[in-house]
């Protein structure tokens, strides 16, 4: 039976086969923002990973990841920029469209890129609407606290779920000047606690806490009722997120303390491609069985 993206339901000679397939498909229980809230309330941790294309999104969804973040880290890991600032709304939309075509079950969160929401709440709403209409993603994420609360309220009021992002917010790297741990000092920690509450009140369904002390992340996670998703923020967050290139070991240079590498793809790919080159040069590939 041939399935294609354009033709999800082929014609069946036997109607029972059709009903069987439909009922199996119905069993795919999609993750929603409500599911995430239930997970926090019941103490089940939330898993989130970044993806930027169809093939990896499909792999991660099949592995039963809860959330795929189409992160603006695409600017770094896909486009090779030093920061997340250069990536455009059109480019984020392209990545998100590819991811959405690969998934069946997980929730897709799409980062709002730098410059697409900071101007005012109308600009923020227009950008969020473009993301939702053009990608089929399920929600958006933006960085900041008090400064973006009005925009969050306006986006949420139209029915678009919003994820917040506090702590080390990479779009502000030129303000911070460094990628080190944020909110170690009490004044910044106090602002972060207040921002988390404001984002919750504004209607965010979850908040990413990036690179802050574990004790502060624990305190914030316990003080708000919506889920927190940590990256370098300790084990008390309600979920964890990692950039796929980091956790799969595609990057070799990026080695922060919080990162756990689950594969060493850099080495494995390098070995595989070297072998391919050797086989091509020696005439070993293709052999007789590998041709028509
Ligand atoms: O863009 C991204 O990948 C992110 C994660 C680091 C949370 O925002």
Short mmCIF file of C-alpha atoms and ligand atoms in Angstrom, two decimals:
data_model
loop_
_atom_site.label_atom_id
_atom_site.label_comp_id
_atom_site.label_asym_id
_atom_site.label_seq_id
_atom_site.Cartn_x
_atom_site.Cartn_y
_atom_site.Cartn_z
CA UNK A 1 0.00 0.00 0.00
CA UNK A 2 1.44 3.35 -0.99
CA UNK A 3 1.13 6.29 1.38
CA UNK A 4 2.21 9.77 0.48
CA UNK A 5 1.90 13.08 2.29
CA UNK A 6 -0.55 14.31 -0.29
CA UNK A 7 -2.61 11.13 -0.19
CA UNK A 8 -2.91 10.02 3.43
CA UNK A 9 -5.88 7.68 2.94
CA UNK A 10 -5.52 5.35 -0.03
CA UNK A 11 -8.52 3.61 -1.54
CA UNK A 12 -9.28 0.31 0.18
CA UNK A 13 -10.88 -2.65 -1.58
CA UNK A 14 -12.08 -3.90 1.81
CA UNK A 15 -13.94 -1.30 3.93
CA UNK A 16 -12.98 -3.16 7.16
CA UNK A 17 -9.34 -2.48 6.37
CA UNK A 18 -10.19 1.22 6.14
CA UNK A 19 -12.00 1.23 9.51
CA UNK A 20 -9.17 -0.75 11.13
CA UNK A 21 -6.53 1.72 9.92
CA UNK A 22 -8.69 4.69 10.93
CA UNK A 23 -9.22 3.31 14.44
CA UNK A 24 -5.48 2.64 14.87
CA UNK A 25 -4.77 6.19 13.69
CA UNK A 26 -7.29 7.56 16.17
CA UNK A 27 -5.28 6.00 18.99
CA UNK A 28 -2.45 8.49 18.38
CA UNK A 29 -3.12 10.78 21.30
CA UNK A 30 -1.79 14.20 20.45
CA UNK A 31 0.08 16.20 23.05
CA UNK A 32 -1.64 19.50 23.77
CA UNK A 33 -0.93 22.33 26.18
CA UNK A 34 -3.59 20.73 28.39
CA UNK A 35 -1.63 17.42 28.36
CA UNK A 36 1.44 19.30 29.58
CA UNK A 37 -0.50 20.82 32.46
CA UNK A 38 -1.82 17.38 33.42
CA UNK A 39 1.77 16.08 33.30
CA UNK A 40 2.97 18.79 35.67
CA UNK A 41 0.03 18.22 38.01
CA UNK A 42 0.68 14.48 38.12
CA UNK A 43 4.47 14.83 38.44
CA UNK A 44 5.29 13.36 35.02
CA UNK A 45 8.32 15.08 33.50
CA UNK A 46 8.03 16.72 30.07
CA UNK A 47 10.58 15.95 27.32
CA UNK A 48 11.40 18.61 24.72
CA UNK A 49 14.03 18.70 21.96
CA UNK A 50 14.75 21.08 19.10
CA UNK A 51 14.31 20.13 15.46
CA UNK A 52 14.46 22.14 12.28
CA UNK A 53 13.57 19.73 9.48
CA UNK A 54 11.17 16.98 8.41
CA UNK A 55 13.44 13.95 8.89
CA UNK A 56 14.59 14.65 12.43
CA UNK A 57 11.13 15.80 13.50
CA UNK A 58 9.75 12.46 12.28
CA UNK A 59 12.45 10.54 14.17
CA UNK A 60 11.83 12.43 17.41
CA UNK A 61 8.05 12.17 17.12
CA UNK A 62 8.31 8.42 16.50
CA UNK A 63 10.45 8.18 19.64
CA UNK A 64 7.50 9.79 21.50
CA UNK A 65 9.03 13.14 22.43
CA UNK A 66 6.43 15.41 24.07
CA UNK A 67 7.44 18.74 22.50
CA UNK A 68 9.50 19.72 19.47
CA UNK A 69 10.84 23.25 19.63
CA UNK A 70 11.62 24.82 16.28
CA UNK A 71 14.22 26.94 18.01
CA UNK A 72 15.81 30.08 16.69
CA UNK A 73 18.99 28.15 17.52
CA UNK A 74 18.51 27.18 13.85
CA UNK A 75 20.43 30.41 13.31
CA UNK A 76 23.46 28.74 14.95
CA UNK A 77 23.20 25.06 14.15
CA UNK A 78 21.56 25.18 10.72
CA UNK A 79 22.82 28.48 9.28
CA UNK A 80 26.18 28.74 11.08
CA UNK A 81 25.65 32.20 12.58
CA UNK A 82 27.38 33.08 15.83
CA UNK A 83 24.13 34.24 17.48
CA UNK A 84 20.37 33.70 17.12
CA UNK A 85 19.83 37.30 16.01
CA UNK A 86 20.14 37.01 12.21
CA UNK A 87 17.43 34.40 11.56
CA UNK A 88 14.31 35.88 9.96
CA UNK A 89 10.61 35.19 10.39
CA UNK A 90 10.46 33.73 6.86
CA UNK A 91 13.32 31.36 7.66
CA UNK A 92 11.71 30.25 10.93
CA UNK A 93 8.48 29.62 9.03
CA UNK A 94 10.34 27.46 6.50
CA UNK A 95 11.90 25.34 9.27
CA UNK A 96 8.60 25.04 11.14
CA UNK A 97 6.70 23.95 8.00
CA UNK A 98 9.23 21.15 7.48
CA UNK A 99 8.97 20.02 11.11
CA UNK A 100 5.17 20.01 11.12
CA UNK A 101 5.14 17.74 8.03
CA UNK A 102 7.16 15.19 10.04
CA UNK A 103 5.06 14.85 13.18
CA UNK A 104 1.85 13.11 14.20
CA UNK A 105 1.76 13.29 17.98
CA UNK A 106 3.99 15.85 19.67
CA UNK A 107 3.31 19.52 20.34
CA UNK A 108 5.24 21.90 18.07
CA UNK A 109 6.46 25.19 19.55
CA UNK A 110 7.91 27.74 17.13
CA UNK A 111 10.36 30.40 18.29
CA UNK A 112 9.51 33.98 17.37
CA UNK A 113 12.80 35.34 16.01
CA UNK A 114 14.56 38.49 17.12
CA UNK A 115 12.91 41.57 15.64
CA UNK A 116 9.55 39.91 15.00
CA UNK A 117 7.88 40.88 18.29
CA UNK A 118 9.86 43.43 20.28
CA UNK A 119 8.53 46.51 18.44
CA UNK A 120 5.01 46.46 19.87
CA UNK A 121 2.19 44.05 20.65
CA UNK A 122 0.56 44.49 17.21
CA UNK A 123 3.78 43.47 15.48
CA UNK A 124 4.08 40.55 17.88
CA UNK A 125 0.52 39.43 17.14
CA UNK A 126 1.02 39.71 13.36
CA UNK A 127 4.19 37.60 13.56
CA UNK A 128 2.51 34.98 15.74
CA UNK A 129 -0.45 34.81 13.34
CA UNK A 130 1.89 34.32 10.37
CA UNK A 131 3.63 31.47 12.21
CA UNK A 132 0.35 29.74 13.05
CA UNK A 133 -1.26 30.24 9.61
CA UNK A 134 1.76 29.39 7.47
CA UNK A 135 3.34 26.53 9.44
CA UNK A 136 0.58 24.54 11.11
CA UNK A 137 2.61 24.73 14.35
CA UNK A 138 0.70 24.63 17.61
CA UNK A 139 2.22 27.47 19.63
CA UNK A 140 4.90 30.15 19.72
CA UNK A 141 7.72 31.00 22.11
CA UNK A 142 9.19 34.39 22.86
CA UNK A 143 11.91 35.64 25.18
CA UNK A 144 11.59 38.07 28.08
CA UNK A 145 9.44 38.94 31.06
CA UNK A 146 7.69 42.18 31.96
CA UNK A 147 8.78 43.77 28.64
CA UNK A 148 6.76 41.28 26.57
CA UNK A 149 3.75 40.79 28.84
CA UNK A 150 1.47 43.03 26.77
CA UNK A 151 2.39 41.10 23.61
CA UNK A 152 1.85 37.75 25.34
CA UNK A 153 -1.63 38.86 26.46
CA UNK A 154 -2.54 40.03 22.97
CA UNK A 155 -1.32 36.82 21.30
CA UNK A 156 -3.00 34.58 23.89
CA UNK A 157 -6.25 36.55 23.52
CA UNK A 158 -6.47 35.43 19.88
CA UNK A 159 -6.20 31.79 20.91
CA UNK A 160 -2.51 31.22 20.21
CA UNK A 161 -0.69 29.37 23.00
CA UNK A 162 2.51 31.10 24.14
CA UNK A 163 5.57 29.65 25.86
CA UNK A 164 7.77 32.11 27.77
CA UNK A 165 11.56 32.04 28.08
CA UNK A 166 13.51 33.51 31.02
CA UNK A 167 17.07 33.43 32.35
CA UNK A 168 19.73 33.29 29.64
CA UNK A 169 17.70 34.61 26.73
CA UNK A 170 20.08 34.32 23.74
CA UNK A 171 18.42 37.14 21.77
CA UNK A 172 19.80 39.49 24.47
CA UNK A 173 23.37 38.22 24.24
CA UNK A 174 24.77 41.65 23.38
CA UNK A 175 23.15 43.06 26.54
CA UNK A 176 24.52 40.21 28.69
CA UNK A 177 27.92 40.13 26.95
CA UNK A 178 28.44 36.48 27.97
CA UNK A 179 26.67 33.10 27.91
CA UNK A 180 27.34 32.41 31.61
CA UNK A 181 24.71 31.51 34.24
CA UNK A 182 22.08 34.24 34.80
CA UNK A 183 20.29 35.38 37.97
CA UNK A 184 23.07 34.46 40.37
CA UNK A 185 22.70 37.89 41.98
CA UNK A 186 19.61 38.55 44.09
CA UNK A 187 18.37 41.55 42.04
CA UNK A 188 18.24 39.50 38.82
CA UNK A 189 16.77 36.50 40.67
CA UNK A 190 14.02 38.74 42.08
CA UNK A 191 13.17 40.05 38.60
CA UNK A 192 13.06 36.48 37.26
CA UNK A 193 10.65 35.35 40.02
CA UNK A 194 8.41 38.34 39.25
CA UNK A 195 8.63 37.79 35.48
CA UNK A 196 7.60 34.13 35.84
CA UNK A 197 4.47 35.17 37.73
CA UNK A 198 3.70 37.90 35.18
CA UNK A 199 4.05 35.47 32.25
CA UNK A 200 1.79 33.02 34.02
CA UNK A 201 -0.82 35.74 34.63
CA UNK A 202 -0.53 36.86 31.00
CA UNK A 203 -1.57 33.37 29.93
CA UNK A 204 1.65 31.51 29.03
CA UNK A 205 1.14 27.73 29.07
CA UNK A 206 4.78 27.02 30.04
CA UNK A 207 8.10 28.80 30.59
CA UNK A 208 11.62 27.81 29.51
CA UNK A 209 14.19 28.54 32.22
CA UNK A 210 17.65 28.71 30.68
CA UNK A 211 20.95 28.54 32.55
CA UNK A 212 19.96 29.72 36.02
CA UNK A 213 20.88 28.25 39.43
CA UNK A 214 19.04 24.98 40.15
CA UNK A 215 17.75 26.30 43.49
CA UNK A 216 16.13 29.30 41.82
CA UNK A 217 14.59 27.13 39.09
CA UNK A 218 13.16 24.85 41.80
CA UNK A 219 11.69 27.80 43.65
CA UNK A 220 10.10 29.20 40.46
CA UNK A 221 8.80 25.78 39.38
CA UNK A 222 7.11 25.36 42.75
CA UNK A 223 5.71 28.88 42.85
CA UNK A 224 3.85 28.78 39.51
CA UNK A 225 1.23 26.29 38.40
CA UNK A 226 2.24 26.15 34.71
CA UNK A 227 5.12 23.85 33.68
CA UNK A 228 8.73 25.01 33.57
CA UNK A 229 11.10 23.49 31.01
CA UNK A 230 14.74 23.73 32.00
CA UNK A 231 17.98 23.89 30.05
CA UNK A 232 20.90 24.16 32.43
CA UNK A 233 18.44 24.87 35.23
CA UNK A 234 18.59 21.65 37.25
CA UNK A 235 16.36 18.67 37.85
CA UNK A 236 13.47 20.34 39.64
CA UNK A 237 12.01 21.85 36.47
CA UNK A 238 8.88 20.16 35.18
CA UNK A 239 10.63 19.22 31.94
CA UNK A 240 13.93 19.46 30.10
CA UNK A 241 14.96 20.71 26.66
CA UNK A 242 18.18 20.21 24.73
CA UNK A 243 19.32 21.36 21.30
CA UNK A 244 19.41 18.25 19.08
CA UNK A 245 22.86 18.95 17.65
CA UNK A 246 24.28 19.15 21.18
CA UNK A 247 22.66 16.03 22.66
CA UNK A 248 23.38 13.92 19.56
CA UNK A 249 27.04 14.98 19.59
CA UNK A 250 26.99 16.65 16.18
CA UNK A 251 28.65 19.69 17.75
CA UNK A 252 32.03 19.03 19.25
CA UNK A 253 32.90 22.55 20.39
CA UNK A 254 29.90 23.18 22.66
CA UNK A 255 30.51 21.47 26.01
CA UNK A 256 28.60 23.25 28.80
CA UNK A 257 28.32 21.47 32.15
CA UNK A 258 24.57 20.95 31.77
CA UNK A 259 24.85 19.04 28.48
CA UNK A 260 24.50 15.25 28.37
CA UNK A 261 25.60 13.77 25.03
CA UNK A 262 23.57 10.71 24.07
CA UNK A 263 25.51 9.98 20.88
CA UNK A 264 28.78 10.93 19.27
CA UNK A 265 27.37 11.54 15.81
CA UNK A 266 30.28 13.76 14.79
CA UNK A 267 32.67 10.82 15.05
CA UNK A 268 30.22 8.28 13.64
CA UNK A 269 29.37 10.42 10.61
CA UNK A 270 33.01 11.27 10.03
CA UNK A 271 33.94 7.55 10.07
CA UNK A 272 31.02 6.65 7.77
CA UNK A 273 31.76 9.38 5.23
CA UNK A 274 35.49 8.54 5.22
CA UNK A 275 34.62 4.91 4.51
CA UNK A 276 32.29 6.00 1.69
CA UNK A 277 35.06 8.11 0.15
CA UNK A 278 37.50 5.18 0.37
CA UNK A 279 34.95 2.84 -1.24
CA UNK A 280 34.24 5.26 -4.09
CA UNK A 281 37.91 5.96 -4.76
CA UNK A 282 38.85 2.27 -4.69
CA UNK A 283 35.97 1.29 -6.96
CA UNK A 284 34.51 -0.96 -4.23
CA UNK A 285 31.23 1.02 -4.33
CA UNK A 286 28.98 0.29 -6.10
CA UNK A 287 29.41 -3.47 -6.37
CA UNK A 288 27.46 -5.74 -8.72
CA UNK A 289 24.46 -6.00 -6.40
CA UNK A 290 24.29 -2.24 -6.05
CA UNK A 291 23.59 -1.53 -9.70
CA UNK A 292 20.92 -2.25 -12.32
O1 LIG B 1 16.32 28.23 20.27
C1 LIG B 1 16.47 27.31 21.08
O2 LIG B 1 16.99 26.23 20.77
C2 LIG B 1 15.99 27.53 22.44
C3 LIG B 1 16.32 26.49 23.47
C4 LIG B 1 17.74 26.59 23.86
C5 LIG B 1 15.42 26.57 24.63
O3 LIG B 1 15.38 28.51 22.71
#
